[in-house]
XYZ file of C-alpha atoms in Angstrom:
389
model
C 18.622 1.015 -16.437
C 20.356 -0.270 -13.367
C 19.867 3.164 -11.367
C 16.116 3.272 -12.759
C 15.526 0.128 -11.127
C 17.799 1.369 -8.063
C 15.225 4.347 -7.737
C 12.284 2.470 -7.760
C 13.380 0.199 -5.338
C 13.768 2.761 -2.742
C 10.974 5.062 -3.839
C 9.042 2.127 -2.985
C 10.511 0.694 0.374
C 10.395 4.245 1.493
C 6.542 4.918 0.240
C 5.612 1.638 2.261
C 7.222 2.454 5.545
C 6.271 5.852 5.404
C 2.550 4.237 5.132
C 2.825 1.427 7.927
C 3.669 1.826 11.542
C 6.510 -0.225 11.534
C 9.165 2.215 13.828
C 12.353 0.004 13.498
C 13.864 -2.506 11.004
C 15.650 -5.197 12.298
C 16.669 -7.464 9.025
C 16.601 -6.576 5.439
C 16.805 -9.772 3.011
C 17.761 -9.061 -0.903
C 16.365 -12.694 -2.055
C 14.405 -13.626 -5.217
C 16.082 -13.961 -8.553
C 19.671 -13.672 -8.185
C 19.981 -10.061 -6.421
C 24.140 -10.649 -6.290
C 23.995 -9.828 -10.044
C 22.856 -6.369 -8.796
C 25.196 -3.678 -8.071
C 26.729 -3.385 -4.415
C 25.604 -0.009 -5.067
C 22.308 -1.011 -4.581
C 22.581 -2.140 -0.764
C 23.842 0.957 -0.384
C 20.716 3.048 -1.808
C 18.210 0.736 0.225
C 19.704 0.885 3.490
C 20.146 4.542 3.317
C 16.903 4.856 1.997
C 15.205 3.157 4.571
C 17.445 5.449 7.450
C 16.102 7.944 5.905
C 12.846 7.178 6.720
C 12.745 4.879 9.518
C 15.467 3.856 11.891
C 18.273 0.531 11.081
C 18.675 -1.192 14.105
C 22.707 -0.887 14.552
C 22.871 -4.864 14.399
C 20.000 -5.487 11.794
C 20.816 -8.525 9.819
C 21.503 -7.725 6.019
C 21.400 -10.801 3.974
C 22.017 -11.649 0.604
C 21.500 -14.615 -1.633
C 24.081 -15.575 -3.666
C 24.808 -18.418 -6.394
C 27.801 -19.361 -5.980
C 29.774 -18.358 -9.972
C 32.835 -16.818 -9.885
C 31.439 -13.617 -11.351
C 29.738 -13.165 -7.809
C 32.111 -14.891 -5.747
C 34.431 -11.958 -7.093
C 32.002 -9.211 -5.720
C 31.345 -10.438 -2.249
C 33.442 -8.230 -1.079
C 32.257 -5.437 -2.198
C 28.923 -6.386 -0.807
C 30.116 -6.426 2.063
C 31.628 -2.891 2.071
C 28.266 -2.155 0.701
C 26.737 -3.232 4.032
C 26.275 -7.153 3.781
C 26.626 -9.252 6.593
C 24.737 -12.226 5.987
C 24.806 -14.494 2.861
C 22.588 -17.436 1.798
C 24.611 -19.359 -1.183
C 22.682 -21.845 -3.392
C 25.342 -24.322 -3.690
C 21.768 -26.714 -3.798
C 24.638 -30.294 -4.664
C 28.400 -30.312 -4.346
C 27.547 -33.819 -7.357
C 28.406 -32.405 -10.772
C 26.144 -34.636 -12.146
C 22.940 -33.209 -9.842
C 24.078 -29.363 -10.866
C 23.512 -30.604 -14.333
C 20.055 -32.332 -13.881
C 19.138 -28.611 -11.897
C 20.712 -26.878 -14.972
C 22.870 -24.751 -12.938
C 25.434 -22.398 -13.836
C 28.185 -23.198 -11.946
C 30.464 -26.509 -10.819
C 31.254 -27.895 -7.779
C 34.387 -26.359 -7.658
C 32.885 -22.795 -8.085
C 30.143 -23.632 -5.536
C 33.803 -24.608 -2.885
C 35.669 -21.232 -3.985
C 32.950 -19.167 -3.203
C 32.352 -20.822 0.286
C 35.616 -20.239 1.345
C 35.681 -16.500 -0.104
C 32.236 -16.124 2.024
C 33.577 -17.714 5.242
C 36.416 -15.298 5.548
C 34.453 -12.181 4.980
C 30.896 -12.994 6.547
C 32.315 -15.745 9.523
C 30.010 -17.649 10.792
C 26.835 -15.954 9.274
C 27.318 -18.259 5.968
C 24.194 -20.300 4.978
C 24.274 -23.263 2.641
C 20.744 -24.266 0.446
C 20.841 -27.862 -0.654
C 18.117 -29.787 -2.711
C 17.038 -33.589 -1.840
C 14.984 -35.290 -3.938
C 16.422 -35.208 -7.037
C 16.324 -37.448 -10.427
C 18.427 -40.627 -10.064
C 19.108 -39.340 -6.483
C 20.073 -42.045 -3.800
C 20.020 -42.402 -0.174
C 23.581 -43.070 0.023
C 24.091 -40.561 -2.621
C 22.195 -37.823 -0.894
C 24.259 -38.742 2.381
C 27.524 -38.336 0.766
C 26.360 -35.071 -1.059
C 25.420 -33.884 3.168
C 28.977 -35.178 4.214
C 30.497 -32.803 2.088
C 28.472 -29.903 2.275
C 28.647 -29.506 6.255
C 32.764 -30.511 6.154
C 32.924 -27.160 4.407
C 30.544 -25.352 6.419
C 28.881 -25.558 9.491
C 27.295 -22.320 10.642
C 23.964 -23.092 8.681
C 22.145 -25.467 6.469
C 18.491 -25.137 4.340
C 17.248 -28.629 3.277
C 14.733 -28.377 0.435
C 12.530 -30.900 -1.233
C 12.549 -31.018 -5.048
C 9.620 -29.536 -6.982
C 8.803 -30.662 -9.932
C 6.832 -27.844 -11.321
C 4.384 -28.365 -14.437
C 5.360 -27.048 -17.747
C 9.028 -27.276 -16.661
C 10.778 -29.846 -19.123
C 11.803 -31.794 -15.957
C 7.984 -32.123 -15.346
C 7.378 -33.678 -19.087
C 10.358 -35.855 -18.540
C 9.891 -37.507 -15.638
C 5.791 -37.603 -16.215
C 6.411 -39.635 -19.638
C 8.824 -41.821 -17.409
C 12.433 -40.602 -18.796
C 13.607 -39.401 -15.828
C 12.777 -41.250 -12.525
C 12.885 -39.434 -8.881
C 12.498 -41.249 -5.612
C 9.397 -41.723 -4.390
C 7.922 -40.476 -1.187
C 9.020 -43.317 1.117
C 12.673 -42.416 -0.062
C 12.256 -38.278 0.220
C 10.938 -39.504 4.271
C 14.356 -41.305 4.257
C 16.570 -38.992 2.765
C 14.955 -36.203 5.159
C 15.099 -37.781 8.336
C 18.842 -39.216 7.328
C 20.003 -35.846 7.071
C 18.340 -34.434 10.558
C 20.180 -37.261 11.782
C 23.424 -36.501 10.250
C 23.242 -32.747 10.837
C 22.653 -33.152 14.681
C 25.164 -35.097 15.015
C 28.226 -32.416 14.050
C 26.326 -29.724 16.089
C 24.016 -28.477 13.285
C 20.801 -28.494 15.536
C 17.342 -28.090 13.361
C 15.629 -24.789 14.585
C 12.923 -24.965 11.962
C 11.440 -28.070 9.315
C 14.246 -27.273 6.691
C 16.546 -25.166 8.586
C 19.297 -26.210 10.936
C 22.256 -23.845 12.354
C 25.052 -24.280 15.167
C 23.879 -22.101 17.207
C 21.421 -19.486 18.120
C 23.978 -16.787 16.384
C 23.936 -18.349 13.004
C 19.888 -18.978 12.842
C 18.646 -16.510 10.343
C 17.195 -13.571 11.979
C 15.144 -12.736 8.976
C 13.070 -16.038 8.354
C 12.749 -16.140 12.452
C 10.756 -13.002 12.032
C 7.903 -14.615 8.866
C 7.777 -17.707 11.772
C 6.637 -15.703 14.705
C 3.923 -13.677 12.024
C 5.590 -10.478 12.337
C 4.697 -7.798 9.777
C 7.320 -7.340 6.470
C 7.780 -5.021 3.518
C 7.990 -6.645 -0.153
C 10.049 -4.903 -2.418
C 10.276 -5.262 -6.307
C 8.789 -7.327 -8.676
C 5.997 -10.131 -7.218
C 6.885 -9.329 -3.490
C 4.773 -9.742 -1.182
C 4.239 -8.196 1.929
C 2.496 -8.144 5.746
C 1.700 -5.280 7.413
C -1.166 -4.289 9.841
C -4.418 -2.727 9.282
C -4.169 0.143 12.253
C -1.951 0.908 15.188
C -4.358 -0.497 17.687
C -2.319 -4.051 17.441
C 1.520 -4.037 16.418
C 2.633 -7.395 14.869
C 6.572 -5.871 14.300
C 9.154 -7.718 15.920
C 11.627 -6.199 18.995
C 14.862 -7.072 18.931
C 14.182 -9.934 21.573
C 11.404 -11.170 18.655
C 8.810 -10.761 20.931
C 5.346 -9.304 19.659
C 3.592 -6.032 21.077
C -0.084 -6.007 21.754
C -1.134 -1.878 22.140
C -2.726 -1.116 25.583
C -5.794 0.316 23.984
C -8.588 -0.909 25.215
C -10.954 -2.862 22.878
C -13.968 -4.492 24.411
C -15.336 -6.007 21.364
C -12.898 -7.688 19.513
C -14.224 -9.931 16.942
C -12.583 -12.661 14.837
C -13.493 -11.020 11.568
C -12.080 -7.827 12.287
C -9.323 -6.443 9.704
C -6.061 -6.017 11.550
C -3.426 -6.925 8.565
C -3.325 -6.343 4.945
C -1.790 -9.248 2.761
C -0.647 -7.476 -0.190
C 1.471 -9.145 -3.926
C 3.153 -6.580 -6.211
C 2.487 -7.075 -10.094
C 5.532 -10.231 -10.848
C 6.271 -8.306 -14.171
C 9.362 -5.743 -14.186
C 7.715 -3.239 -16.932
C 4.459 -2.902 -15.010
C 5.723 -3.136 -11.283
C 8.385 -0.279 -12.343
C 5.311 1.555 -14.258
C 3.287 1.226 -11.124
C 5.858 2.637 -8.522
C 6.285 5.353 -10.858
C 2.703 6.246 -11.220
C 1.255 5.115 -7.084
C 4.988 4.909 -5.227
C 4.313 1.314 -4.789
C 4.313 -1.778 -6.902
C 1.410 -3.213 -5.336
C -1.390 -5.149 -7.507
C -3.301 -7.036 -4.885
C -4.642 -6.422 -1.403
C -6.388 -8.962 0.739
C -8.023 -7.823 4.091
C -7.075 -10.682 6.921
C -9.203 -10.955 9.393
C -7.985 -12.353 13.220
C -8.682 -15.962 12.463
C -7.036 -15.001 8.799
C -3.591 -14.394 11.173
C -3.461 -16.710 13.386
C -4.436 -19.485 11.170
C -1.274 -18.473 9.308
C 0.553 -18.189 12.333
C -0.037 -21.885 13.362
C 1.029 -22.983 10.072
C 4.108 -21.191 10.015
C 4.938 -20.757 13.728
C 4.812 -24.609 14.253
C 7.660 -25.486 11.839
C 9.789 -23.897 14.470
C 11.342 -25.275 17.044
C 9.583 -22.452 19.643
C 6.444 -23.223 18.355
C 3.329 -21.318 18.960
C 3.327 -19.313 21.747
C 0.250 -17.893 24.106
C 1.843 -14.834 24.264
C 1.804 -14.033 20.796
C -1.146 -15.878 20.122
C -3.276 -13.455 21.944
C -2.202 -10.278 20.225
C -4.760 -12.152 17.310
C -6.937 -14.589 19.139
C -7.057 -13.247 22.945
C -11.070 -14.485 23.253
C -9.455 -18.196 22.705
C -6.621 -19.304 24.150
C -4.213 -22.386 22.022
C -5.340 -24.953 25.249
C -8.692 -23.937 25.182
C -9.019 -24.609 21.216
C -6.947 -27.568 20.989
C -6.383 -29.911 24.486
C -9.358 -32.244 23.637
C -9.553 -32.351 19.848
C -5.701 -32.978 19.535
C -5.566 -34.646 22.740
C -4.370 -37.825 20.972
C -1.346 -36.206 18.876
C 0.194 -35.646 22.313
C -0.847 -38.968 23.095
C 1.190 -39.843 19.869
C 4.307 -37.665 21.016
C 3.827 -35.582 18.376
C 2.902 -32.159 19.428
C 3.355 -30.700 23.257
C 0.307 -28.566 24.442
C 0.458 -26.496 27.563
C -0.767 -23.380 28.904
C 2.253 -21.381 27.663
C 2.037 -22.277 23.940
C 1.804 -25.434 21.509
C 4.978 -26.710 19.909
C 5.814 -29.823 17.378
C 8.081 -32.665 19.184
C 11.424 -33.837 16.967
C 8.980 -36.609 15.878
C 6.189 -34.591 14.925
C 8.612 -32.641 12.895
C 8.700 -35.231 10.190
C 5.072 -35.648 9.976
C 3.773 -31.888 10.480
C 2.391 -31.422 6.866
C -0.066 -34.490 7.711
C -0.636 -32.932 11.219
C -1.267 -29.210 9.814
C -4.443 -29.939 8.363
C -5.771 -31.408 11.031
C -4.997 -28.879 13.914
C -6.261 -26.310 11.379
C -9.906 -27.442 11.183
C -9.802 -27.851 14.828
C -9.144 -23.882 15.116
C -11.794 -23.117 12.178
C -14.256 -25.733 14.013
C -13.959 -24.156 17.684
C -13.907 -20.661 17.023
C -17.215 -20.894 14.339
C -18.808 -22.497 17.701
């Protein structure tokens, strides 16, 4: 089964780039699920497969997420031999007691073993994921649970918030009051505690939940989502970016910049198509059935218009430190520039010293950081407002 799977995979990465004009791949991310229970065989078949096709940059990032059980802690290096060079580990608590709450299946101790396996073999490209937020969780608890993480690891840090997703029995148990988690005021705390903490042994925040040492050790791969550069979803409820036609190219150059095509187009509109958004059927027996039958697992296609991409670009592009840039903004937008759109409406969040607003872009200040989901909405109903006008 594992080589069916194995086929399909590449059968389908190589029937999508074959379709797209995407030239050059510069990261490849095996995420969702636990790939590391996969065969290193696999990374093999992929990258080859997509050489065979379209050319590897010779320094693409190859990442892989791995929890942290000694089962895969024991196969890391084969991964790497396989052509890993990058891994993300869900440690998510170095607290026993929190890694029972999240049900997970290994210990603390497991979570240090295969840290120090993964720093030898992959130095510094290790990333940590840790989860805040969590039932019976305490400031001081949370700070502690930081302490420890970074003194094992410093090259780079994920911070997510707790969800507690309905139907899940954590949902029934802490809706009929069993289990309490801390409130919002506390997540704030616990949040901006840990910025705090972070910067100060040289783990600078790049992006909202993701901090690194330095410019090396930020992920390559997420960089590229934040900047609204076009990606390939492979498997089982991927999804995927890629554009419409090769009159505008949204792929990423190895200095992450974007490349608007010198063809001329005097009547650009914001509802013309120039990206498809596209899901893959989220079950394994019909996504496998599918790629068999079409070459691609793909279920659902949604046309995005101009406004369609650079609304998403704001949203994501401003949870970076770079922010939104004008030079990237006009490869969607070029009839309406980010200071045109935004310098009165939002005129009093820079008042606030929360975002910074000049002709070469829009960015989110350290402060604004903390606040940007309550900012978002608002500088996205300013775009919608002044380009219906």
């Amino acid at each position: 089964m594992d080589q069916v799977l194995e086929d399909a995979m590449v059968r389908e990465i190589q029937y999508s780039l074959q379709g797209s004009y995407i030239t050059k791949v510069f990261s490849v991310y095996f995420g969702g699920g636990t790939p590391s229970l996969a065969r290193p065989h696999l990374i093999q078949k992929v990258l080859q497969g997509i050489q065979d096709v379209c050319e590897l940059d010779e320094k693409a990032e190859v990442t892989l997420e791995v929890n942290p059980t000694p089962t895969q802690t024991n196969k890391l290096q084969h991964f790497k031999a396989a052509g890993i060079n990058r891994v993300s580990i869900g440690v998510q608590s170095l607290d026993n007691d929190v890694l029972r709450h999240l049900n997970r299946d290994h210990s603390v101790s497991d979570a240090v073993a295969c840290i120090n396996v993964a720093q030898q073999l992959f130095t510094g490209r290790v990333s940590l994921d840790a989860i805040f937020g969590l039932p019976n969780q305490t400031l001081e608890r949370w700070r502690q649970d930081v302490r420890t993480i970074v003194n094992l690891c410093k090259d780079h840090l994920s911070l997510y918030q707790l969800t507690v997703e309905p139907g899940t029995q954590l949902y029934h148990q802490v809706k009929s009051g069993e289990v309490k988690v801390p409130c919002v005021d506390q997540l704030a705390d616990m949040y901006e505690a840990s910025v705090q903490m972070l910067k100060d042994v040289g783990l600078g925040r790049y992006e909202v939940s993701n901090f690194a040492s330095n410019y090396s050790t930020q992920s390559r791969h997420n960089k590229a989502y934040w900047q609204a550069s076009q990606y390939l979803g492979v498997g089982p409820g991927a999804h995927t970016r890629i554009v419409h036609n090769d009159n505008i190219d949204m792929g990423c150059t190895e200095s992450g910049n974007l490349r608007k095509k010198n063809t001329p187009n005097l009547n650009i509109s914001l509802t013309d198509i120039i990206r498809e958004a596209r899901v893959n059927a989220c079950d394994p027996v019909s996504w496998l059935r599918e790629v068999g039958r079409k070459g691609t697992g793909v279920r659902k296609v949604e046309q995005q218009t101009r406004l369609d991409v650079a609304s998403e670009y704001l949203a994501s592009g401003l949870r970076s430190t770079d922010g939104v840039t004008e030079a990237r903004w006009s490869v969607f937008l070029p009839q309406h520039t980010l200071y045109d759109i935004f310098s009165d409406r939002a005129k009093w969040l820079q008042q606030e010293q929360l975002i910074i607003l000049s002709p070469e872009g829009m960015k989110v200040s350290e402060l604004g950081l903390n606040v940007l989901d309550s900012i978002l909405p608002h500088l996205l109903s300013i775009l919608v407002e002044k380009t219906s006008n």
